[in-house]
PDB file of C-alpha atoms in Angstrom:
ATOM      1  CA  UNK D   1     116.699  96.125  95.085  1.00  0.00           C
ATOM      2  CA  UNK D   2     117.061  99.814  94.136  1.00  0.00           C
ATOM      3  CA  UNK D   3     120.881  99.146  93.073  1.00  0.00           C
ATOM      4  CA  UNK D   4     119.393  96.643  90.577  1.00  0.00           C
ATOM      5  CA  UNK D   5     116.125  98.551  89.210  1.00  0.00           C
ATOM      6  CA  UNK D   6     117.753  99.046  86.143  1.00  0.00           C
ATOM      7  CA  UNK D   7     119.110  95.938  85.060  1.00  0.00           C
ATOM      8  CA  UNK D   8     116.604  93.357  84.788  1.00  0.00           C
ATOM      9  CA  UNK D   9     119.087  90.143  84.507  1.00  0.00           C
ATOM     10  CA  UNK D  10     120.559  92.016  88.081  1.00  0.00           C
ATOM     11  CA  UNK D  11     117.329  92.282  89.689  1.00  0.00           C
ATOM     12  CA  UNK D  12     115.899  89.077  88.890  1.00  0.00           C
ATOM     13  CA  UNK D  13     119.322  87.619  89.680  1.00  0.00           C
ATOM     14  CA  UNK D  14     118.670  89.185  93.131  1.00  0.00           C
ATOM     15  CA  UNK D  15     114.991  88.259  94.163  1.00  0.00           C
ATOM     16  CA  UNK D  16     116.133  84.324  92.914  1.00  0.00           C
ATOM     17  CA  UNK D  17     118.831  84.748  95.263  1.00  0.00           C
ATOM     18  CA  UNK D  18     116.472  85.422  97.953  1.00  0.00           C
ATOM     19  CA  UNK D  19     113.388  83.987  97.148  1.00  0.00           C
ATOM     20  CA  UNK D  20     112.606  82.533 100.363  1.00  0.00           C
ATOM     21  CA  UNK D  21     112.236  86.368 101.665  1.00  0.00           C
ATOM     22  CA  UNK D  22     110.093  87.892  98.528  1.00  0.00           C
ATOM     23  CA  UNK D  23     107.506  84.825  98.626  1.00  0.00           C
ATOM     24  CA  UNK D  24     106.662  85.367 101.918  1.00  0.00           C
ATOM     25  CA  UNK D  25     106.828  89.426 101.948  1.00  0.00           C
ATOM     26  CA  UNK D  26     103.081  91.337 102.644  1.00  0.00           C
ATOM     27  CA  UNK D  27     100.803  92.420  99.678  1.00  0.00           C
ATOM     28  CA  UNK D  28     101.195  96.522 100.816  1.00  0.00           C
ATOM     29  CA  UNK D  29     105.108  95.689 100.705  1.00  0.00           C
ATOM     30  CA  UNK D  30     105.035  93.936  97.388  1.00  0.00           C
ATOM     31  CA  UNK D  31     102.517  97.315  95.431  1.00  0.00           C
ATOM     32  CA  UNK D  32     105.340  99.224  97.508  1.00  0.00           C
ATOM     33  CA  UNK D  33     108.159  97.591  96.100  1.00  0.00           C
ATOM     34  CA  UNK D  34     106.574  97.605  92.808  1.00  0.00           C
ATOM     35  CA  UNK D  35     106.347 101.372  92.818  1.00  0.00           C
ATOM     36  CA  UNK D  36     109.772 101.787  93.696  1.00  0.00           C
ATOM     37  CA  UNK D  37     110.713  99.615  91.066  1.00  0.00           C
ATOM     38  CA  UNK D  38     108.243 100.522  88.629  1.00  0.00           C
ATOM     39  CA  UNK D  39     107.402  97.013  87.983  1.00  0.00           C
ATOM     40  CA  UNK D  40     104.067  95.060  87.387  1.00  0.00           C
ATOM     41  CA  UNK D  41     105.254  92.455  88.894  1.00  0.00           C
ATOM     42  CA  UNK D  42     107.644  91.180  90.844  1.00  0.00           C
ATOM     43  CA  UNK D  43     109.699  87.940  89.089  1.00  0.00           C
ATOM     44  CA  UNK D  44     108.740  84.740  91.215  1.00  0.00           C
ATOM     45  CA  UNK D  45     105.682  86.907  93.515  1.00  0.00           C
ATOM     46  CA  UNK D  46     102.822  84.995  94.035  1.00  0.00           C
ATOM     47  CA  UNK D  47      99.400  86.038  93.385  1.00  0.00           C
ATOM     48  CA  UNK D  48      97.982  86.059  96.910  1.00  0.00           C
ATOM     49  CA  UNK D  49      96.433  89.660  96.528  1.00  0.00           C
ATOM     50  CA  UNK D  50      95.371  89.371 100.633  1.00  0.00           C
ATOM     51  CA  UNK D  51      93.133  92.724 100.146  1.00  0.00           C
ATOM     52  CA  UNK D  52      90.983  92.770 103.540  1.00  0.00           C
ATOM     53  CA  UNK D  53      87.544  94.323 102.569  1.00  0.00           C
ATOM     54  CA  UNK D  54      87.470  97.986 104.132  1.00  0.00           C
ATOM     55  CA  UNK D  55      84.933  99.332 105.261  1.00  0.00           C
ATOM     56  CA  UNK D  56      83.834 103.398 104.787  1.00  0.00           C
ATOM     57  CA  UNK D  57      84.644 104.060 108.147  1.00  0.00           C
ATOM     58  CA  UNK D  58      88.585 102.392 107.523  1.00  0.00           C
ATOM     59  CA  UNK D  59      88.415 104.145 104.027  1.00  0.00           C
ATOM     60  CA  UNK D  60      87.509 107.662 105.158  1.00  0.00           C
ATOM     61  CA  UNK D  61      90.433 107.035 107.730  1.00  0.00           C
ATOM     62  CA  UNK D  62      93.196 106.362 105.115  1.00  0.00           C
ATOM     63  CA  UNK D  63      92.197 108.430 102.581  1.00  0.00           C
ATOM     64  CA  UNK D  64      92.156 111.460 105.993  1.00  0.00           C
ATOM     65  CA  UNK D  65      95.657 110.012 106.722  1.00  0.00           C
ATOM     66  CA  UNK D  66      97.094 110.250 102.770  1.00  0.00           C
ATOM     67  CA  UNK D  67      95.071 113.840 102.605  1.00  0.00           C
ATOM     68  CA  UNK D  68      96.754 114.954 105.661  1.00  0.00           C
ATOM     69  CA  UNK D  69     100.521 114.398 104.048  1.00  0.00           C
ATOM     70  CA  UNK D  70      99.411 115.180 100.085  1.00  0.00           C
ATOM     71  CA  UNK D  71      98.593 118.642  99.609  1.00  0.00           C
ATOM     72  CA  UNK D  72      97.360 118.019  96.128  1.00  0.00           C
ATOM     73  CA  UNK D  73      95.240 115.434  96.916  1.00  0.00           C
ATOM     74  CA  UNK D  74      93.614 117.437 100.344  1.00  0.00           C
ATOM     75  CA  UNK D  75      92.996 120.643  98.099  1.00  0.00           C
ATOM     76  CA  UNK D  76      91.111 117.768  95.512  1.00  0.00           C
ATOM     77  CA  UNK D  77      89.001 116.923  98.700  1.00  0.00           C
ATOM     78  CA  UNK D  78      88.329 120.763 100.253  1.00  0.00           C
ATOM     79  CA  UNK D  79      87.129 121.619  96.447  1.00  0.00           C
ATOM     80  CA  UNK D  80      84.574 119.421  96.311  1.00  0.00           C
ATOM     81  CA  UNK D  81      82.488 121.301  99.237  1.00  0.00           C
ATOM     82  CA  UNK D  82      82.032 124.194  96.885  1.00  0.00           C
ATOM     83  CA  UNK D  83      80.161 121.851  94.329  1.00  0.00           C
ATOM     84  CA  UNK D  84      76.790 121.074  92.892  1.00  0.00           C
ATOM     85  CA  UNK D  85      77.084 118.050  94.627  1.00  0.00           C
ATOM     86  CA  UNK D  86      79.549 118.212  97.216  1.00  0.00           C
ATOM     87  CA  UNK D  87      78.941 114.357  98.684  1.00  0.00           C
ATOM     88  CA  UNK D  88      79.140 113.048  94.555  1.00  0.00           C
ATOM     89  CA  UNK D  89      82.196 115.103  94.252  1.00  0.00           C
ATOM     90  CA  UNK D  90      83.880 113.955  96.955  1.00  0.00           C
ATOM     91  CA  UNK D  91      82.938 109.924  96.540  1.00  0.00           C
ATOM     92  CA  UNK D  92      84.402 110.608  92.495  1.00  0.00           C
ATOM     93  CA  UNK D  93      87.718 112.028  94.383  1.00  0.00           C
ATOM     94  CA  UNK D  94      88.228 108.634  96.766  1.00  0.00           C
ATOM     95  CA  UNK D  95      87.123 106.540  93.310  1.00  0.00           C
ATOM     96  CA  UNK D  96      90.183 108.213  91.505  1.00  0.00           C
ATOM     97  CA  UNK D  97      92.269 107.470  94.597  1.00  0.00           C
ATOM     98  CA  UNK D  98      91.411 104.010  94.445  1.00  0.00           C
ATOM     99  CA  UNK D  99      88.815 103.743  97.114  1.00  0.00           C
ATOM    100  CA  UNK D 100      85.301 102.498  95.530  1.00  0.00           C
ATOM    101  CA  UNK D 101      82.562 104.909  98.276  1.00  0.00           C
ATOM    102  CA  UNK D 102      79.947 106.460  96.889  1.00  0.00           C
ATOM    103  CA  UNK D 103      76.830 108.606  98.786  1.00  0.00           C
ATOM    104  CA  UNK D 104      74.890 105.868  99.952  1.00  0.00           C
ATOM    105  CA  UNK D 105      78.422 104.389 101.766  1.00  0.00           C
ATOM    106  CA  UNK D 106      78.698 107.251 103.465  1.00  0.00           C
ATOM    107  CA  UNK D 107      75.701 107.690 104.913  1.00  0.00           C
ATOM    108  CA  UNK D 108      74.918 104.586 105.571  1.00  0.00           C
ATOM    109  CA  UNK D 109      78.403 104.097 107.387  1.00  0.00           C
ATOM    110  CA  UNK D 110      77.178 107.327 109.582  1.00  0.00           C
ATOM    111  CA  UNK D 111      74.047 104.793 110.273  1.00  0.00           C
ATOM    112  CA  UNK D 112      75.341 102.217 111.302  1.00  0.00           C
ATOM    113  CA  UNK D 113      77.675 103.772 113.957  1.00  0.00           C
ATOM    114  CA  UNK D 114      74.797 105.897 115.236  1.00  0.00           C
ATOM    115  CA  UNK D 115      72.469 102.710 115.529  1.00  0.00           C
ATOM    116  CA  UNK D 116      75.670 101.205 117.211  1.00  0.00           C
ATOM    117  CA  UNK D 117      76.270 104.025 119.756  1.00  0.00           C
ATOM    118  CA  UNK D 118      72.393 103.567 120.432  1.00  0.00           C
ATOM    119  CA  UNK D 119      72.523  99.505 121.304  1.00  0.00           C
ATOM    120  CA  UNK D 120      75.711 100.276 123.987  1.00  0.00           C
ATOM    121  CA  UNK D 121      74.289 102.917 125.726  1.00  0.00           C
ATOM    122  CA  UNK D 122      71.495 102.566 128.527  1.00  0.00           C
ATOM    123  CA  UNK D 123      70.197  98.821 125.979  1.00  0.00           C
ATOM    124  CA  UNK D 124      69.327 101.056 123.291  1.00  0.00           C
ATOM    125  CA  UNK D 125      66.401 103.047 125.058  1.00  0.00           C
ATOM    126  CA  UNK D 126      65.167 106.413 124.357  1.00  0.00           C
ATOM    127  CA  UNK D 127      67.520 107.770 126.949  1.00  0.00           C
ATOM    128  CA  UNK D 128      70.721 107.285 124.564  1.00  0.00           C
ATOM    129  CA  UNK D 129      72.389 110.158 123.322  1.00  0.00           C
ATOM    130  CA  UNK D 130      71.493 112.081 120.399  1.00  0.00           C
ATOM    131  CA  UNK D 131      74.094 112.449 118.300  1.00  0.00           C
ATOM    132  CA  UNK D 132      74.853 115.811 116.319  1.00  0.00           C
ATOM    133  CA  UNK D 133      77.527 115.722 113.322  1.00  0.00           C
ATOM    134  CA  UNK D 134      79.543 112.752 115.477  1.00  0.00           C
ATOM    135  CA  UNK D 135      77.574 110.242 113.451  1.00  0.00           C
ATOM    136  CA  UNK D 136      78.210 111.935 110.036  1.00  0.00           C
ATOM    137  CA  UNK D 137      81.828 110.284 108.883  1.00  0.00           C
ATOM    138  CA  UNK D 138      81.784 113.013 105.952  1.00  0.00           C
ATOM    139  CA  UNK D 139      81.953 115.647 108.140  1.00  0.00           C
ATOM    140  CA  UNK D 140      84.341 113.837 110.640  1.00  0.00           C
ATOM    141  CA  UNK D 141      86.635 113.523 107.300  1.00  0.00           C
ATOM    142  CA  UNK D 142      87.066 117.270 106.992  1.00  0.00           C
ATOM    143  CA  UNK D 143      87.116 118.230 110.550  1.00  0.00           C
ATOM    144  CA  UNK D 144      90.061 116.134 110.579  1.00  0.00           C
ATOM    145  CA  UNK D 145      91.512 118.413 107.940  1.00  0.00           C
ATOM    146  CA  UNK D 146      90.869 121.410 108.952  1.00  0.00           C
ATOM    147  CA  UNK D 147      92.232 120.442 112.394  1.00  0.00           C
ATOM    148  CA  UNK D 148      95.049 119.528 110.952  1.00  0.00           C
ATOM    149  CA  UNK D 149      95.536 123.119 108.795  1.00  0.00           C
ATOM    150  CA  UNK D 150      95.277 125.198 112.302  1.00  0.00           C
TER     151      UNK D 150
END
């Protein structure tokens, strides 16, 4: 496909040529070969966007694995603890990325895995473990980082 990314006839030629293999290709390999080819669309692609919901938890994962190989965008994210509002910051820096979280996301993802860890150990009861910065995904995020950096 590269070979043909500058002739359009060539290119379409191509994908009609094997069609059978681009209608049934994955939507993260069809953005990806749309980047490469710096193309809004690929001739005869279907529009099955199959975009799984993510949750915070999955978000804060990716966005630690594309910080983690993009220095730009992990200096974007260590900046953001030296703002007014670091947590506000950071949400508007996974926004521009392309990953809608804002504050109440976050901490509500940090909820919910804390109430989890509660309900499987000992049914929940007031001998479960207190939890101290595990629950906090935010802070999970840029441990992450940092552990990377050493």
């Amino acid at each position: 496909m590269l070979r043909y990314r500058d002739s359009k006839e060539e290119l379409k030629h191509y994908i009609d040529e094997n069609k059978k293999f681009f209608q049934n290709v994955d939507y993260e390999t069809s953005q990806a070969m749309k980047a490469f080819l710096n193309m809004k669309q690929i001739p005869g692609e279907t529009e099955q966007k199959e975009e799984k919901e993510m949750n915070a938890v999955e978000a804060l994962d990716e966005l630690q694995r594309k910080a983690r190989h993009d220095d730009k965008l992990r200096e974007q994210f260590i900046k953001t603890r030296d703002a007014e509002d670091p947590l506000g910051g950071f949400c508007s820096v996974c926004r521009e990325t392309g990953y809608e979280l804002y504050p109440m996301d976050i901490v509500q993802a940090g909820d919910e895995f804390y109430a989890a860890m509660k309900r499987s150990t000992n049914g929940g009861g007031e001998n479960s473990p207190v939890l101290i910065g595990e629950d906090d995904p935010y802070e999970l995020f840029f441990a992450g980082l940092q552990e990377q950096l050493q």
